[in-house]
Amino acid sequence: MKTVFSAETAAELTSRINRLTPETKQVWGKMSVAQMLAHCNVSYEMIYTDIHPKPNAMLRLVLQLLVKNKVVSEKPYTQSLRTAPQFIITSDKNFELEKQRLIDFVNQTQQLGALHFEGKESHSFGKLSSHEWNNMLYKHLDHHLKQFGV
């Protein structure tokens, strides 16, 4: 799997994001392109902001036992996979704003590098290795960029 911590991968992801337009249609799913960008930003908001509440201890245990391995493995996501409630975007979003936010998050993650993420606490899964962080971030973004044909 490619690494979000390399400049080459960050540039490739940015290039793919920049190929999106407000009119880009999804290959599958229900989200608009602006909603998809906002949806992808949630992963980074959970890393870099405090706007999303952490799950309680019981829910976190369930997530660690039942969801974590699917999220941090290298196995690609399937189409139309169920998502956590905080990732569901139903309101209209500003395409340009969400696009720029996502590019900024991709670049910030690359610049901080793998060492910054080694053992970093995840909202839902506890401490993760930089390899697990990479798989989670790259796989999710790659999945949704493919959803919109880029």
CSV table of N, CA and C in Angstrom, one decimal:
chain,number,residue,atom,x,y,z
A,1,MET,N,0.8,-1.2,0.0
A,1,MET,CA,0.0,0.0,0.0
A,1,MET,C,0.9,1.2,0.0
A,2,LYS,N,0.5,2.3,-0.7
A,2,LYS,CA,1.2,3.5,-0.7
A,2,LYS,C,1.2,4.1,0.7
A,3,THR,N,2.1,5.0,0.9
A,3,THR,CA,2.2,5.6,2.2
A,3,THR,C,1.9,7.1,2.2
A,4,VAL,N,0.9,7.5,3.0
A,4,VAL,CA,0.5,8.9,3.1
A,4,VAL,C,1.7,9.8,3.6
A,5,PHE,N,2.7,9.2,4.1
A,5,PHE,CA,3.8,9.9,4.7
A,5,PHE,C,4.9,10.3,3.7
A,6,SER,N,4.7,9.9,2.4
A,6,SER,CA,5.7,10.2,1.4
A,6,SER,C,5.2,11.4,0.6
A,7,ALA,N,6.1,12.2,0.2
A,7,ALA,CA,5.8,13.4,-0.7
A,7,ALA,C,5.2,12.9,-2.0
A,8,GLU,N,5.6,11.8,-2.5
A,8,GLU,CA,5.1,11.4,-3.8
A,8,GLU,C,3.6,11.0,-3.7
A,9,THR,N,3.3,10.3,-2.6
A,9,THR,CA,1.9,9.9,-2.5
A,9,THR,C,1.0,11.1,-2.2
A,10,ALA,N,1.5,12.0,-1.4
A,10,ALA,CA,0.7,13.2,-1.1
A,10,ALA,C,0.5,14.0,-2.4
A,11,ALA,N,1.5,14.1,-3.2
A,11,ALA,CA,1.3,14.8,-4.5
A,11,ALA,C,0.3,14.0,-5.4
A,12,GLU,N,0.4,12.7,-5.4
A,12,GLU,CA,-0.5,11.9,-6.2
A,12,GLU,C,-2.0,12.1,-5.7
A,13,LEU,N,-2.2,12.0,-4.4
A,13,LEU,CA,-3.5,12.2,-3.9
A,13,LEU,C,-4.0,13.6,-4.2
A,14,THR,N,-3.2,14.6,-4.0
A,14,THR,CA,-3.5,16.0,-4.3
A,14,THR,C,-3.9,16.2,-5.8
A,15,SER,N,-3.2,15.5,-6.7
A,15,SER,CA,-3.5,15.6,-8.1
A,15,SER,C,-4.9,14.9,-8.4
A,16,ARG,N,-5.1,13.8,-7.7
A,16,ARG,CA,-6.4,13.2,-7.9
A,16,ARG,C,-7.6,14.1,-7.4
A,17,ILE,N,-7.4,14.7,-6.2
A,17,ILE,CA,-8.4,15.5,-5.6
A,17,ILE,C,-8.6,16.7,-6.6
A,18,ASN,N,-7.5,17.3,-7.1
A,18,ASN,CA,-7.6,18.4,-8.0
A,18,ASN,C,-8.3,18.1,-9.4
A,19,ARG,N,-8.5,16.8,-9.7
A,19,ARG,CA,-9.2,16.5,-10.9
A,19,ARG,C,-10.7,16.5,-10.7
A,20,LEU,N,-11.1,16.5,-9.5
A,20,LEU,CA,-12.6,16.6,-9.2
A,20,LEU,C,-13.1,18.0,-9.5
A,21,THR,N,-14.3,18.1,-9.9
A,21,THR,CA,-15.0,19.4,-10.1
A,21,THR,C,-16.4,19.3,-9.4
A,22,PRO,N,-17.0,20.4,-9.2
A,22,PRO,CA,-18.3,20.4,-8.5
A,22,PRO,C,-19.4,19.5,-9.3
A,23,GLU,N,-19.1,19.2,-10.5
A,23,GLU,CA,-20.0,18.4,-11.4
A,23,GLU,C,-19.6,17.0,-11.4
A,24,THR,N,-18.5,16.6,-10.8
A,24,THR,CA,-18.1,15.2,-10.9
A,24,THR,C,-19.2,14.3,-10.3
A,25,LYS,N,-19.6,13.3,-11.0
A,25,LYS,CA,-20.6,12.3,-10.5
A,25,LYS,C,-20.0,11.1,-9.9
A,26,GLN,N,-20.6,10.5,-8.9
A,26,GLN,CA,-20.1,9.3,-8.3
A,26,GLN,C,-20.4,8.1,-9.2
A,27,VAL,N,-19.5,7.1,-9.1
A,27,VAL,CA,-19.6,5.9,-9.8
A,27,VAL,C,-20.6,5.0,-9.0
A,28,TRP,N,-20.6,5.1,-7.7
A,28,TRP,CA,-21.6,4.4,-6.9
A,28,TRP,C,-21.8,5.3,-5.6
A,29,GLY,N,-22.9,4.9,-4.9
A,29,GLY,CA,-23.2,5.7,-3.7
A,29,GLY,C,-24.1,6.8,-3.9
A,30,LYS,N,-24.4,7.5,-2.8
A,30,LYS,CA,-25.4,8.6,-2.8
A,30,LYS,C,-24.8,10.0,-2.6
A,31,MET,N,-23.6,10.1,-2.1
A,31,MET,CA,-23.0,11.4,-1.7
A,31,MET,C,-22.7,12.2,-3.0
A,32,SER,N,-22.8,13.5,-2.9
A,32,SER,CA,-22.3,14.4,-3.9
A,32,SER,C,-20.8,14.5,-3.8
A,33,VAL,N,-20.1,15.1,-4.7
A,33,VAL,CA,-18.7,15.2,-4.6
A,33,VAL,C,-18.3,16.1,-3.4
A,34,ALA,N,-19.0,17.1,-3.2
A,34,ALA,CA,-18.7,18.0,-2.0
A,34,ALA,C,-18.9,17.3,-0.7
A,35,GLN,N,-20.0,16.5,-0.6
A,35,GLN,CA,-20.3,15.7,0.6
A,35,GLN,C,-19.2,14.7,0.8
A,36,MET,N,-18.7,14.1,-0.3
A,36,MET,CA,-17.6,13.1,-0.2
A,36,MET,C,-16.4,13.7,0.4
A,37,LEU,N,-16.0,14.9,-0.1
A,37,LEU,CA,-14.8,15.6,0.4
A,37,LEU,C,-15.0,15.9,1.9
A,38,ALA,N,-16.2,16.4,2.3
A,38,ALA,CA,-16.5,16.7,3.7
A,38,ALA,C,-16.4,15.4,4.5
A,39,HIS,N,-16.9,14.3,3.9
A,39,HIS,CA,-16.8,13.0,4.6
A,39,HIS,C,-15.4,12.6,4.8
A,40,CYS,N,-14.5,12.7,3.8
A,40,CYS,CA,-13.1,12.4,4.0
A,40,CYS,C,-12.4,13.3,5.0
A,41,ASN,N,-12.8,14.5,5.1
A,41,ASN,CA,-12.3,15.4,6.0
A,41,ASN,C,-12.5,15.0,7.5
A,42,VAL,N,-13.6,14.3,7.7
A,42,VAL,CA,-13.9,13.8,9.1
A,42,VAL,C,-12.7,13.0,9.7
A,43,SER,N,-12.1,12.2,8.9
A,43,SER,CA,-11.0,11.4,9.4
A,43,SER,C,-9.9,12.3,9.9
A,44,TYR,N,-9.6,13.3,9.2
A,44,TYR,CA,-8.5,14.2,9.6
A,44,TYR,C,-9.0,15.2,10.7
A,45,GLU,N,-10.3,15.5,10.7
A,45,GLU,CA,-10.8,16.3,11.9
A,45,GLU,C,-10.6,15.6,13.2
A,46,MET,N,-10.8,14.3,13.1
A,46,MET,CA,-10.6,13.5,14.3
A,46,MET,C,-9.2,13.4,14.8
A,47,ILE,N,-8.2,13.7,13.9
A,47,ILE,CA,-6.8,13.7,14.3
A,47,ILE,C,-6.4,15.1,14.8
A,48,TYR,N,-6.8,16.1,14.0
A,48,TYR,CA,-6.3,17.5,14.2
A,48,TYR,C,-7.2,18.5,15.0
A,49,THR,N,-8.5,18.1,15.3
A,49,THR,CA,-9.4,19.0,16.0
A,49,THR,C,-10.1,18.2,17.1
A,50,ASP,N,-10.8,18.9,17.9
A,50,ASP,CA,-11.6,18.3,18.9
A,50,ASP,C,-13.1,18.5,18.7
A,51,ILE,N,-13.5,18.5,17.4
A,51,ILE,CA,-15.0,18.8,17.1
A,51,ILE,C,-15.8,17.6,17.2
A,52,HIS,N,-15.2,16.4,17.2
A,52,HIS,CA,-16.0,15.1,17.2
A,52,HIS,C,-15.8,14.5,18.6
A,53,PRO,N,-16.9,14.2,19.3
A,53,PRO,CA,-16.8,13.5,20.5
A,53,PRO,C,-16.2,12.1,20.4
A,54,LYS,N,-15.5,11.7,21.4
A,54,LYS,CA,-14.9,10.3,21.4
A,54,LYS,C,-16.0,9.3,21.8
A,55,PRO,N,-16.0,8.1,21.3
A,55,PRO,CA,-17.0,7.2,21.8
A,55,PRO,C,-16.8,6.8,23.2
A,56,ASN,N,-17.9,6.4,23.9
A,56,ASN,CA,-17.7,5.9,25.3
A,56,ASN,C,-16.9,4.6,25.3
A,57,ALA,N,-16.5,4.2,26.5
A,57,ALA,CA,-15.7,3.0,26.7
A,57,ALA,C,-16.3,1.8,26.1
A,58,MET,N,-17.6,1.6,26.3
A,58,MET,CA,-18.2,0.4,25.8
A,58,MET,C,-18.2,0.3,24.2
A,59,LEU,N,-18.6,1.5,23.6
A,59,LEU,CA,-18.6,1.5,22.2
A,59,LEU,C,-17.2,1.4,21.6
A,60,ARG,N,-16.2,2.0,22.3
A,60,ARG,CA,-14.8,1.9,21.8
A,60,ARG,C,-14.3,0.5,21.8
A,61,LEU,N,-14.7,-0.3,22.9
A,61,LEU,CA,-14.3,-1.7,23.0
A,61,LEU,C,-14.9,-2.5,21.8
A,62,VAL,N,-16.2,-2.2,21.5
A,62,VAL,CA,-16.9,-2.9,20.4
A,62,VAL,C,-16.2,-2.5,19.1
A,63,LEU,N,-15.8,-1.2,18.9
A,63,LEU,CA,-15.2,-0.8,17.7
A,63,LEU,C,-13.8,-1.5,17.5
A,64,GLN,N,-13.1,-1.6,18.7
A,64,GLN,CA,-11.7,-2.2,18.6
A,64,GLN,C,-11.9,-3.7,18.3
A,65,LEU,N,-12.9,-4.4,18.8
A,65,LEU,CA,-13.0,-5.8,18.6
A,65,LEU,C,-13.6,-6.1,17.2
A,66,LEU,N,-14.6,-5.3,16.7
A,66,LEU,CA,-15.3,-5.7,15.5
A,66,LEU,C,-15.0,-4.9,14.3
A,67,VAL,N,-14.4,-3.7,14.4
A,67,VAL,CA,-14.2,-2.8,13.3
A,67,VAL,C,-12.8,-2.5,13.0
A,68,LYS,N,-12.0,-2.4,14.0
A,68,LYS,CA,-10.6,-1.9,13.8
A,68,LYS,C,-9.8,-2.7,12.7
A,69,ASN,N,-9.8,-4.0,12.8
A,69,ASN,CA,-9.0,-4.8,11.8
A,69,ASN,C,-9.4,-4.5,10.4
A,70,LYS,N,-10.7,-4.3,10.1
A,70,LYS,CA,-11.2,-4.0,8.8
A,70,LYS,C,-10.7,-2.6,8.3
A,71,VAL,N,-10.6,-1.7,9.3
A,71,VAL,CA,-10.3,-0.3,8.9
A,71,VAL,C,-8.7,-0.2,8.7
A,72,VAL,N,-7.9,-0.9,9.5
A,72,VAL,CA,-6.5,-0.6,9.5
A,72,VAL,C,-5.7,-1.7,8.7
A,73,SER,N,-6.4,-2.7,8.1
A,73,SER,CA,-5.8,-3.7,7.3
A,73,SER,C,-5.5,-3.1,5.9
A,74,GLU,N,-4.8,-3.8,5.1
A,74,GLU,CA,-4.6,-3.4,3.7
A,74,GLU,C,-5.7,-3.8,2.8
A,75,LYS,N,-6.6,-4.6,3.2
A,75,LYS,CA,-7.7,-5.1,2.4
A,75,LYS,C,-8.6,-3.9,2.0
A,76,PRO,N,-8.8,-3.7,0.7
A,76,PRO,CA,-9.7,-2.5,0.2
A,76,PRO,C,-11.1,-2.6,0.7
A,77,TYR,N,-11.7,-1.5,0.9
A,77,TYR,CA,-13.2,-1.4,1.2
A,77,TYR,C,-14.0,-1.8,0.0
A,78,THR,N,-15.2,-2.4,0.3
A,78,THR,CA,-16.1,-2.7,-0.7
A,78,THR,C,-17.0,-1.5,-1.0
A,79,GLN,N,-17.7,-1.5,-2.1
A,79,GLN,CA,-18.6,-0.4,-2.4
A,79,GLN,C,-19.8,-0.3,-1.5
A,80,SER,N,-20.2,0.9,-1.2
A,80,SER,CA,-21.4,1.1,-0.4
A,80,SER,C,-21.4,0.5,1.0
A,81,LEU,N,-20.2,0.5,1.6
A,81,LEU,CA,-20.0,0.0,2.9
A,81,LEU,C,-20.7,0.9,3.9
A,82,ARG,N,-21.2,0.4,5.0
A,82,ARG,CA,-21.8,1.2,6.1
A,82,ARG,C,-20.8,2.0,6.7
A,83,THR,N,-21.2,3.2,7.2
A,83,THR,CA,-20.2,4.1,7.8
A,83,THR,C,-20.7,4.6,9.2
A,84,ALA,N,-19.8,5.0,10.0
A,84,ALA,CA,-20.1,5.5,11.3
A,84,ALA,C,-21.0,6.8,11.2
A,85,PRO,N,-21.8,7.1,12.2
A,85,PRO,CA,-22.7,8.2,12.1
A,85,PRO,C,-22.0,9.6,11.9
A,86,GLN,N,-20.9,9.8,12.5
A,86,GLN,CA,-20.2,11.1,12.4
A,86,GLN,C,-19.6,11.3,11.0
A,87,PHE,N,-19.6,10.2,10.2
A,87,PHE,CA,-19.1,10.4,8.8
A,87,PHE,C,-20.2,10.6,7.8
A,88,ILE,N,-21.4,10.5,8.3
A,88,ILE,CA,-22.6,10.7,7.3
A,88,ILE,C,-22.8,12.2,7.1
A,89,ILE,N,-22.7,12.6,5.9
A,89,ILE,CA,-22.8,14.0,5.5
A,89,ILE,C,-24.1,14.1,4.6
A,90,THR,N,-25.1,14.8,5.1
A,90,THR,CA,-26.4,14.9,4.4
A,90,THR,C,-26.6,16.3,3.9
A,91,SER,N,-26.0,17.3,4.5
A,91,SER,CA,-26.2,18.7,4.2
A,91,SER,C,-25.3,19.0,3.0
A,92,ASP,N,-25.7,20.1,2.3
A,92,ASP,CA,-24.9,20.6,1.2
A,92,ASP,C,-23.6,21.2,1.7
A,93,LYS,N,-22.5,21.0,1.0
A,93,LYS,CA,-21.2,21.5,1.4
A,93,LYS,C,-20.6,22.3,0.3
A,94,ASN,N,-19.7,23.2,0.7
A,94,ASN,CA,-19.0,24.1,-0.3
A,94,ASN,C,-17.8,23.3,-0.9
A,95,PHE,N,-17.9,23.0,-2.2
A,95,PHE,CA,-16.9,22.1,-2.8
A,95,PHE,C,-15.5,22.6,-2.7
A,96,GLU,N,-15.3,23.9,-3.0
A,96,GLU,CA,-14.0,24.5,-3.0
A,96,GLU,C,-13.4,24.5,-1.6
A,97,LEU,N,-14.2,24.8,-0.6
A,97,LEU,CA,-13.7,24.8,0.8
A,97,LEU,C,-13.3,23.4,1.2
A,98,GLU,N,-14.2,22.4,1.0
A,98,GLU,CA,-13.9,21.1,1.4
A,98,GLU,C,-12.7,20.5,0.7
A,99,LYS,N,-12.6,20.8,-0.6
A,99,LYS,CA,-11.5,20.3,-1.4
A,99,LYS,C,-10.1,20.9,-0.8
A,100,GLN,N,-10.1,22.2,-0.5
A,100,GLN,CA,-8.9,22.8,0.0
A,100,GLN,C,-8.5,22.2,1.4
A,101,ARG,N,-9.5,22.1,2.2
A,101,ARG,CA,-9.3,21.5,3.5
A,101,ARG,C,-8.7,20.1,3.4
A,102,LEU,N,-9.2,19.3,2.5
A,102,LEU,CA,-8.7,17.9,2.3
A,102,LEU,C,-7.2,17.9,1.8
A,103,ILE,N,-7.0,18.8,0.9
A,103,ILE,CA,-5.6,18.9,0.4
A,103,ILE,C,-4.7,19.3,1.5
A,104,ASP,N,-5.1,20.3,2.3
A,104,ASP,CA,-4.3,20.8,3.4
A,104,ASP,C,-4.0,19.7,4.5
A,105,PHE,N,-5.1,18.9,4.7
A,105,PHE,CA,-4.9,17.7,5.7
A,105,PHE,C,-3.9,16.7,5.1
A,106,VAL,N,-4.0,16.4,3.8
A,106,VAL,CA,-3.1,15.4,3.2
A,106,VAL,C,-1.7,15.9,3.4
A,107,ASN,N,-1.5,17.2,3.1
A,107,ASN,CA,-0.1,17.7,3.1
A,107,ASN,C,0.4,17.8,4.6
A,108,GLN,N,-0.5,18.2,5.5
A,108,GLN,CA,-0.1,18.2,6.9
A,108,GLN,C,0.3,16.8,7.4
A,109,THR,N,-0.4,15.8,7.1
A,109,THR,CA,-0.1,14.5,7.5
A,109,THR,C,1.2,14.0,6.9
A,110,GLN,N,1.5,14.3,5.7
A,110,GLN,CA,2.7,14.0,5.0
A,110,GLN,C,3.9,14.7,5.7
A,111,GLN,N,3.7,16.0,6.0
A,111,GLN,CA,4.8,16.7,6.6
A,111,GLN,C,5.1,16.3,8.0
A,112,LEU,N,4.1,15.9,8.8
A,112,LEU,CA,4.3,15.4,10.1
A,112,LEU,C,5.1,14.1,10.1
A,113,GLY,N,4.8,13.3,9.2
A,113,GLY,CA,5.5,12.0,9.0
A,113,GLY,C,5.1,10.9,9.9
A,114,ALA,N,5.6,9.7,9.6
A,114,ALA,CA,5.2,8.5,10.2
A,114,ALA,C,5.6,8.5,11.7
A,115,LEU,N,6.7,9.1,12.1
A,115,LEU,CA,7.1,9.1,13.5
A,115,LEU,C,6.1,9.8,14.4
A,116,HIS,N,5.5,10.9,13.9
A,116,HIS,CA,4.4,11.6,14.6
A,116,HIS,C,3.2,10.7,14.9
A,117,PHE,N,2.9,9.8,14.0
A,117,PHE,CA,1.8,8.9,14.1
A,117,PHE,C,2.0,7.6,14.9
A,118,GLU,N,3.3,7.3,15.1
A,118,GLU,CA,3.6,6.0,15.8
A,118,GLU,C,3.1,6.0,17.2
A,119,GLY,N,2.1,5.1,17.5
A,119,GLY,CA,1.6,5.0,18.8
A,119,GLY,C,0.5,6.1,19.2
A,120,LYS,N,0.2,6.9,18.2
A,120,LYS,CA,-0.8,8.0,18.4
A,120,LYS,C,-2.2,7.4,18.6
A,121,GLU,N,-2.9,8.0,19.5
A,121,GLU,CA,-4.2,7.5,19.9
A,121,GLU,C,-5.2,7.9,18.8
A,122,SER,N,-6.0,6.9,18.5
A,122,SER,CA,-7.1,7.1,17.5
A,122,SER,C,-8.4,7.4,18.3
A,123,HIS,N,-9.3,8.1,17.8
A,123,HIS,CA,-10.6,8.4,18.4
A,123,HIS,C,-11.3,7.1,18.8
A,124,SER,N,-11.3,6.1,17.9
A,124,SER,CA,-12.1,4.9,18.1
A,124,SER,C,-11.4,3.7,18.4
A,125,PHE,N,-10.1,3.6,18.1
A,125,PHE,CA,-9.4,2.3,18.1
A,125,PHE,C,-8.2,2.3,19.1
A,126,GLY,N,-8.0,3.3,19.9
A,126,GLY,CA,-6.9,3.3,20.8
A,126,GLY,C,-5.6,3.6,20.0
A,127,LYS,N,-4.5,3.3,20.6
A,127,LYS,CA,-3.2,3.6,20.0
A,127,LYS,C,-3.0,2.7,18.7
A,128,LEU,N,-2.5,3.4,17.7
A,128,LEU,CA,-2.2,2.7,16.4
A,128,LEU,C,-0.8,2.9,16.0
A,129,SER,N,-0.3,2.0,15.3
A,129,SER,CA,1.1,2.1,14.7
A,129,SER,C,1.0,3.1,13.5
A,130,SER,N,2.1,3.6,13.1
A,130,SER,CA,2.1,4.5,11.9
A,130,SER,C,1.6,3.7,10.7
A,131,HIS,N,1.9,2.4,10.6
A,131,HIS,CA,1.5,1.6,9.5
A,131,HIS,C,-0.1,1.5,9.5
A,132,GLU,N,-0.7,1.3,10.7
A,132,GLU,CA,-2.1,1.3,10.8
A,132,GLU,C,-2.8,2.6,10.4
A,133,TRP,N,-2.2,3.7,10.9
A,133,TRP,CA,-2.6,5.0,10.5
A,133,TRP,C,-2.6,5.2,9.0
A,134,ASN,N,-1.5,4.8,8.4
A,134,ASN,CA,-1.3,4.9,7.0
A,134,ASN,C,-2.4,4.2,6.3
A,135,ASN,N,-2.6,2.9,6.6
A,135,ASN,CA,-3.6,2.1,5.9
A,135,ASN,C,-5.0,2.7,6.1
A,136,MET,N,-5.3,3.1,7.2
A,136,MET,CA,-6.6,3.7,7.5
A,136,MET,C,-6.8,5.0,6.6
A,137,LEU,N,-5.9,5.9,6.6
A,137,LEU,CA,-6.0,7.1,5.9
A,137,LEU,C,-5.9,6.9,4.4
A,138,TYR,N,-5.0,6.2,3.9
A,138,TYR,CA,-4.8,6.0,2.5
A,138,TYR,C,-6.0,5.2,1.9
A,139,LYS,N,-6.3,4.1,2.6
A,139,LYS,CA,-7.4,3.3,2.0
A,139,LYS,C,-8.7,4.0,1.9
A,140,HIS,N,-9.0,4.8,3.0
A,140,HIS,CA,-10.3,5.5,3.0
A,140,HIS,C,-10.3,6.6,1.8
A,141,LEU,N,-9.3,7.4,1.7
A,141,LEU,CA,-9.3,8.4,0.7
A,141,LEU,C,-9.2,7.8,-0.7
A,142,ASP,N,-8.4,6.8,-0.9
A,142,ASP,CA,-8.3,6.1,-2.2
A,142,ASP,C,-9.7,5.5,-2.6
A,143,HIS,N,-10.4,4.9,-1.6
A,143,HIS,CA,-11.7,4.4,-1.9
A,143,HIS,C,-12.7,5.4,-2.4
A,144,HIS,N,-12.7,6.6,-1.8
A,144,HIS,CA,-13.7,7.6,-2.2
A,144,HIS,C,-13.2,8.4,-3.5
A,145,LEU,N,-11.9,8.5,-3.7
A,145,LEU,CA,-11.5,9.0,-5.0
A,145,LEU,C,-11.9,8.1,-6.1
A,146,LYS,N,-11.8,6.8,-5.9
A,146,LYS,CA,-12.2,5.9,-6.9
A,146,LYS,C,-13.7,5.9,-7.1
A,147,GLN,N,-14.5,6.2,-6.0
A,147,GLN,CA,-15.9,6.3,-6.1
A,147,GLN,C,-16.3,7.4,-7.0
A,148,PHE,N,-15.4,8.4,-7.2
A,148,PHE,CA,-15.7,9.5,-8.1
A,148,PHE,C,-14.8,9.5,-9.3
A,149,GLY,N,-14.3,8.3,-9.6
A,149,GLY,CA,-13.6,8.1,-10.9
A,149,GLY,C,-12.2,8.7,-11.0
A,150,VAL,N,-11.6,9.1,-9.9
A,150,VAL,CA,-10.2,9.7,-10.0
A,150,VAL,C,-9.2,8.9,-9.2
